[in-house]
Coordinates of C-alpha atoms and ligand atoms in Angstrom, one line a residue:
X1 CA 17.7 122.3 -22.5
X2 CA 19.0 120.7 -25.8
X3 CA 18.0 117.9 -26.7
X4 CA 18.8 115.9 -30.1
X5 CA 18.8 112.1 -31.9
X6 CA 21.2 110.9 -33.9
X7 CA 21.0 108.5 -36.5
X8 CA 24.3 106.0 -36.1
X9 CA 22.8 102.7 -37.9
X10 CA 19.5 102.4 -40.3
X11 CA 19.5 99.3 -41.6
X12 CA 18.2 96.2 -40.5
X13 CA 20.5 92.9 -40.0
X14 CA 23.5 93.9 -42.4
X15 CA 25.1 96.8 -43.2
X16 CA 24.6 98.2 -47.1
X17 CA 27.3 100.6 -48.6
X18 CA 25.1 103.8 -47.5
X19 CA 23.5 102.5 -44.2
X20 CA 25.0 100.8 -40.9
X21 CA 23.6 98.6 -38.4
X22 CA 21.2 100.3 -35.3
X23 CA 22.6 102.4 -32.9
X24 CA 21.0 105.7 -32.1
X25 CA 22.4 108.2 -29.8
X26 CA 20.2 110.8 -28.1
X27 CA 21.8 113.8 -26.5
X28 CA 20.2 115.5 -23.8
X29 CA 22.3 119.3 -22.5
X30 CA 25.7 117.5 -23.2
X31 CA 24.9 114.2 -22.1
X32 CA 24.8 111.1 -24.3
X33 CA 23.2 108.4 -24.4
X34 CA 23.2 105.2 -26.7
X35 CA 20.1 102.9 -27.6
X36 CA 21.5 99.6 -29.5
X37 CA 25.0 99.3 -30.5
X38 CA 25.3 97.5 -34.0
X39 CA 28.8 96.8 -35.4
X40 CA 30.6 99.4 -36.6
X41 CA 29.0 101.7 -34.4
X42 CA 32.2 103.3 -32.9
X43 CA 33.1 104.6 -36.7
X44 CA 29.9 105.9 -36.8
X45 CA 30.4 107.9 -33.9
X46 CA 33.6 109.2 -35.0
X47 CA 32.3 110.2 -38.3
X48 CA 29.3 112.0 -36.8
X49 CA 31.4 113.5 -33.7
X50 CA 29.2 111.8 -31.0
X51 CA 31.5 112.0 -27.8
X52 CA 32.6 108.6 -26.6
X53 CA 32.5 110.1 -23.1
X54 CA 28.9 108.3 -22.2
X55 CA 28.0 106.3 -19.3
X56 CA 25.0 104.0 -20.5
X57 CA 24.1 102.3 -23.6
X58 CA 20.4 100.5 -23.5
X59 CA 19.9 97.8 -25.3
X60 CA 16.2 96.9 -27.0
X61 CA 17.2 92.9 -27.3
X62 CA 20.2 90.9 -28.1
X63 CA 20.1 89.8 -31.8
X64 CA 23.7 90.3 -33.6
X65 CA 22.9 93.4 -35.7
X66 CA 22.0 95.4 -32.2
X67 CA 24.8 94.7 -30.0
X68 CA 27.9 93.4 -31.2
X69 CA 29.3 96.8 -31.7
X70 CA 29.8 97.2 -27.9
X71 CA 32.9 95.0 -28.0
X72 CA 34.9 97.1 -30.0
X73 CA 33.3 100.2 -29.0
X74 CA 34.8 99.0 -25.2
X75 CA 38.0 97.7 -26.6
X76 CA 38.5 101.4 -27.6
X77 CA 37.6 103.0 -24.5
X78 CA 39.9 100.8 -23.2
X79 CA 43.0 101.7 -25.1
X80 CA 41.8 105.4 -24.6
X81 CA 42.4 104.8 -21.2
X82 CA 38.9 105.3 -19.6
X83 CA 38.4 104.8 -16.1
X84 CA 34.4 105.4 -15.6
X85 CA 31.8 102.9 -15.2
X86 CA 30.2 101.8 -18.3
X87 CA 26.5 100.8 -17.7
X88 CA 24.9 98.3 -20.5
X89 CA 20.8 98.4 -20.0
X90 CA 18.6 95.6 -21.5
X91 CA 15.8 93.3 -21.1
X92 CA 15.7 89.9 -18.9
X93 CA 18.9 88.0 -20.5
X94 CA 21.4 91.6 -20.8
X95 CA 23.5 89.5 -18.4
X96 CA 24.2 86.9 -20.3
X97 CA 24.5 88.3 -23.5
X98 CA 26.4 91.5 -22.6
X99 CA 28.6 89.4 -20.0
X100 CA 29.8 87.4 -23.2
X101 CA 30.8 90.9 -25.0
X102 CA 32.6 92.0 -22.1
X103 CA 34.5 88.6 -21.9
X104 CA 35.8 89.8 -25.7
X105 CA 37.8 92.8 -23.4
X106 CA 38.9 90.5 -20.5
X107 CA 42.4 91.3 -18.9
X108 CA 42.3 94.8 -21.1
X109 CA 39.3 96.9 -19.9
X110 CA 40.4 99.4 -17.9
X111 CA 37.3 100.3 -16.9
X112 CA 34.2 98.6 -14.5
X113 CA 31.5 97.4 -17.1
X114 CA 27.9 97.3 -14.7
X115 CA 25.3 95.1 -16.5
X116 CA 21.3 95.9 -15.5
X117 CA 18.7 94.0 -16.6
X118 CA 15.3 96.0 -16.9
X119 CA 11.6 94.9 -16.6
X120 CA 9.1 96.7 -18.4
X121 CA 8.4 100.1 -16.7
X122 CA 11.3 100.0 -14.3
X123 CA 12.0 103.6 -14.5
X124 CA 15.6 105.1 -14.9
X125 CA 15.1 107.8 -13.2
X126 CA 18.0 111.1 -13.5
X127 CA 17.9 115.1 -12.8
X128 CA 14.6 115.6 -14.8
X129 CA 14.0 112.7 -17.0
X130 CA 13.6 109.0 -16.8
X131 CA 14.4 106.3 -19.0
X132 CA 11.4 104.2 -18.9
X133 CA 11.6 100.5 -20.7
X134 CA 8.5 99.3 -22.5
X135 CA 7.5 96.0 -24.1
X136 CA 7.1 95.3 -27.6
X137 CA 7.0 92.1 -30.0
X138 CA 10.0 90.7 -31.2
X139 CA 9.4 87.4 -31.8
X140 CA 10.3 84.7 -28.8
X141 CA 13.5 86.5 -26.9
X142 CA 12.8 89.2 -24.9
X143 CA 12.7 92.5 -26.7
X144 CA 11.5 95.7 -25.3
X145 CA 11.4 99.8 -26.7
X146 CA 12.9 102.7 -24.2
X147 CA 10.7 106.2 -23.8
X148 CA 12.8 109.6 -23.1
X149 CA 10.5 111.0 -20.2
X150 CA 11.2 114.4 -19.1
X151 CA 9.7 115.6 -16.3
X152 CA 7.2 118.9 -16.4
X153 CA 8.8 122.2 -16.6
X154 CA 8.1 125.0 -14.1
X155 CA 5.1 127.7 -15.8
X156 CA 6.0 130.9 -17.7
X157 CA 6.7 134.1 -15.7
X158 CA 5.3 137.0 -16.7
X159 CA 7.8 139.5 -16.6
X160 CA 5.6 142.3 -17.5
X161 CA 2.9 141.9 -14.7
X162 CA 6.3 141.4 -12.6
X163 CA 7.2 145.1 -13.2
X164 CA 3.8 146.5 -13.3
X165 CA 3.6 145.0 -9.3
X166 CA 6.8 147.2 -8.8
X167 CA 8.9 143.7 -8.3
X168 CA 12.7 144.7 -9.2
X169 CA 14.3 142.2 -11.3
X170 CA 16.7 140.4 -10.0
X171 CA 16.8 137.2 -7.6
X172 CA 13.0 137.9 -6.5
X173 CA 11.9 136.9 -10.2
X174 CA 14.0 133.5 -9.9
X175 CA 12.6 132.9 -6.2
X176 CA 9.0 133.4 -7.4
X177 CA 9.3 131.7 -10.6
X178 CA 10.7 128.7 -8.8
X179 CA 7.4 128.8 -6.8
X180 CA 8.5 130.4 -3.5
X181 CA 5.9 132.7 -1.3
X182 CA 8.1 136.5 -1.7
X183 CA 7.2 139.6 0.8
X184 CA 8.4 142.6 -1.1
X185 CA 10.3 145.7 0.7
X186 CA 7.0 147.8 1.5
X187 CA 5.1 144.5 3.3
X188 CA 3.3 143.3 0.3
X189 CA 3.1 139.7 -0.4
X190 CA 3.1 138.2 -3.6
X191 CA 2.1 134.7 -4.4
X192 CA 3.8 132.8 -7.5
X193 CA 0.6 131.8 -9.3
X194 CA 0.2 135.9 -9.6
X195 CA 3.1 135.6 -11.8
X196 CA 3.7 131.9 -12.9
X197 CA 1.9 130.2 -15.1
X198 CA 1.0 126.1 -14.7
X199 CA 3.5 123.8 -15.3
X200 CA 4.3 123.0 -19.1
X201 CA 5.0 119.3 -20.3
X202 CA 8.7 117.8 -20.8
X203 CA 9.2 116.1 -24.1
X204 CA 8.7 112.7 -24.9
X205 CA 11.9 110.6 -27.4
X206 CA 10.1 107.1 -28.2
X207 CA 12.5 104.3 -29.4
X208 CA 10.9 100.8 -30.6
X209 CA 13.7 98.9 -31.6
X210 CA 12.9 95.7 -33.6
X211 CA 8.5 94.9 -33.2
X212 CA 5.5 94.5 -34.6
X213 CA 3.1 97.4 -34.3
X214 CA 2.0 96.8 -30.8
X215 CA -0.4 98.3 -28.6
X216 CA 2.1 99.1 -25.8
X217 CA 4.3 101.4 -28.0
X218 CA 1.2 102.9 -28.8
X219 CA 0.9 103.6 -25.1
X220 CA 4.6 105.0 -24.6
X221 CA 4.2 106.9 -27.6
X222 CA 1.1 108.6 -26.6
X223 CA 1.6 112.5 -27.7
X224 CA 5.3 111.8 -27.8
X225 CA 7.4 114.7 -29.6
X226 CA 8.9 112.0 -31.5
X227 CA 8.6 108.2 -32.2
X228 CA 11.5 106.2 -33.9
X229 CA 10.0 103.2 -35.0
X230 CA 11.2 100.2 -36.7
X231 CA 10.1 99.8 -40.7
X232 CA 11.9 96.9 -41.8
X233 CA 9.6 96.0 -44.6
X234 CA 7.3 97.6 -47.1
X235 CA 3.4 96.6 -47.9
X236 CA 4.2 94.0 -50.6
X237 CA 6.2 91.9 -47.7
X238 CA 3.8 92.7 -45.1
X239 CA 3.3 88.7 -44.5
X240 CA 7.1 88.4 -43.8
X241 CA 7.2 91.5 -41.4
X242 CA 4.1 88.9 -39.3
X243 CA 6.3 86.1 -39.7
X244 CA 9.8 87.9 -38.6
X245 CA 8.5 89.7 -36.0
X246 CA 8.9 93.5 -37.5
X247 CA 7.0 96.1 -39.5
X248 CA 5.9 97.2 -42.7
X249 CA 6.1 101.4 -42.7
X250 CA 2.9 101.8 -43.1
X251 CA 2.5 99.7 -39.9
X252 CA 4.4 102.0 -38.3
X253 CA 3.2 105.4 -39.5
X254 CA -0.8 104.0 -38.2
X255 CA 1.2 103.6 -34.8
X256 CA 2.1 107.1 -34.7
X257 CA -1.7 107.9 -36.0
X258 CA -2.8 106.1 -33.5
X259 CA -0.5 107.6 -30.5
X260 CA -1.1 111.2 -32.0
X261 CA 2.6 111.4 -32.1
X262 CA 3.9 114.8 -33.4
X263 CA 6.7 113.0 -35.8
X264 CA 7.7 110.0 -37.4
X265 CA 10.6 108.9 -38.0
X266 CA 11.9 105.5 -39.4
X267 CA 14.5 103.5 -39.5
X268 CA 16.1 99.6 -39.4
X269 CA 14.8 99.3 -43.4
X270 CA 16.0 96.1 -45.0
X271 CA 18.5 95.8 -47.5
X272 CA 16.5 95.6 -50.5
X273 CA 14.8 99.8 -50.1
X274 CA 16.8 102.1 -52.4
X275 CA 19.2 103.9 -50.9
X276 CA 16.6 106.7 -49.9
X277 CA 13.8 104.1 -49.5
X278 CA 11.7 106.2 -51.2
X279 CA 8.6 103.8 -51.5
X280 CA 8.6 103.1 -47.7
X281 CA 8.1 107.2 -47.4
X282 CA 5.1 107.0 -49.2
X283 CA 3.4 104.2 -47.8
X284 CA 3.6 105.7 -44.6
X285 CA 3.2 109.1 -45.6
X286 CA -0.5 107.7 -47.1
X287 CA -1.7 107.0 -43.4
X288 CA 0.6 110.1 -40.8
X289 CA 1.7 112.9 -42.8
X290 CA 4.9 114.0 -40.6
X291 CA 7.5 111.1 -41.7
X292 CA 11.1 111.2 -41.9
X293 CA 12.8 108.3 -43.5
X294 CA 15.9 107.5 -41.5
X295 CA 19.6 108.3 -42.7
X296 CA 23.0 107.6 -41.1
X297 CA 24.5 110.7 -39.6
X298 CA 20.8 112.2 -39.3
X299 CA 20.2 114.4 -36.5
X300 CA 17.1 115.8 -35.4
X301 CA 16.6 118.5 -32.5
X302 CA 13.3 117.6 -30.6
X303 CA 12.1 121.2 -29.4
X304 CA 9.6 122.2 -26.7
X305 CA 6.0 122.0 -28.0
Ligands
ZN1 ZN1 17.3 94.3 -36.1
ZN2 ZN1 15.9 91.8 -34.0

């Protein structure tokens, strides 16, 4: 099962020359899905081929730089002629909010636009993975981070034990593997946990959005395979990331430390880090060693541990 994120939008607020607002896109076997939605966002996805053939774009909260990209982006599904459902996820308030964007496409969408709002936790449960909402801090409107959740994988099958039991290969292999009882041609019976080992974990894609370092990402993030957390500011404005209701990097990276994430990456950096943000990387760096500072058009593959 593939599984990649994509970097549509790093910076925080306002676009820079090099960097667009959020939007992240997270591709899972062929299927995409979009987490914020900044303007511009539909050039972005154009520019990095991400298919605008997706059903559901979460929202982490409702401030300008995170959402007002979804009116365009509709407007061109529209003149593309789509006919699907679009579903637009957020926290208490997405109605609102989102029912204004849609208004923007009135009389021209050709397509149903299905609003949810979420409350913390409320799973959104597909074929092996969930979607599951979590809190954070972000200041007085409501603001919450999304977890990737897949579920476990079936164990490993020994193939070589297989053949030494004088099991053919063929459908017998998939039918014990997928945990079935099998009784072989000569009477035998063969149980799967001969052959199959225990279930392995699914991987874990942890998104913040805009937050303070917060205890509950550090709860969703918990041995995730990969956190994406907000670093808008560095140390020397580390009072200004308290009073704006985001974080410094290094705020961030002793998240991950403290989740025992396996990678970092960041992103939403305000306008004043040079274009590769260079001092942010080290700040975090000094406290979790695996960080990637965020670029537009960055993709990174999330393999099986
Ligand atoms: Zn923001
Ligand atoms: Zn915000």
């Amino acid at each position: 099962m593939s599984l990649a994120l994509l970097l549509l939008g790093t910076s925080a607020s306002r676009p820079t020359v090099e960097r667009n607002v959020s939007s992240i896109a997270l591709v899972r076997e062929g299927e995409t899905m979009l987490f914020d939605c900044g303007e511009g966002t539909q050039r972005q996805m154009m520019r990095y081929g991400v298919s605008f053939s997706l059903s559901d774009i979460f929202f982490t909260h409702f401030h300008a730089d995170h959402v007002i990209g979804v009116i365009g982006l509709m407007r061109t599904m529209a003149l593309q002629g789509r006919t699907d459902a679009l579903r637009l996820w957020g926290p208490k308030g997405a109605g609102r909010h989102l029912k204004r964007a849609e208004q923007f496409g009135v009389d021209r969408l050709t397509f149903p636009v299905e609003i949810q709002e979420l409350d913390h936790h409320e799973r959104v449960a597909r074929k092996d993975f969930a979607i599951v909402p979590f809190a954070v801090e972000h200041g007085p409107g409501p603001a919450m981070g999304y977890a990737l959740v897949e579920d476990d994988r079936k164990g490993r099958f020994d193939p070589e034990h297989a053949r030494s039991l004088g099991i053919p290969e063929g459908p017998l292999w998939g039918r014990i593997h997928r945990g079935e009882e099998v009784t072989l041609p000569d009477g035998r019976v063969v149980q799967p946990s001969e052959l199959v080992g225990p279930r392995r974990a699914g991987r874990t894609v942890v998104i913040t959005g805009d937050t303070r370092p917060c205890e509950s990402t550090v709860e969703a993030a918990r041995g995730a395979d990969l956190l994406v957390h907000e670093a808008t500011f560095g140390d020397e404005e580390a009072e200004r990331a308290v009073e704006t209701g985001h974080s410094t990097a290094r705020e961030a990276a002793i998240v991950a430390k403290r989740a025992g994430c396996r990678r970092l990456l960041l992103s939403h950096f305000s306008a004043r880090y040079s274009r590769d943000a260079a001092e942010l990387e080290a700040q975090a760096r000094a406290e979790f060693p695996d960080v990637t500072i965020g670029k537009d058009g960055m993709q990174i593959e999330v393999a099986y541990q």
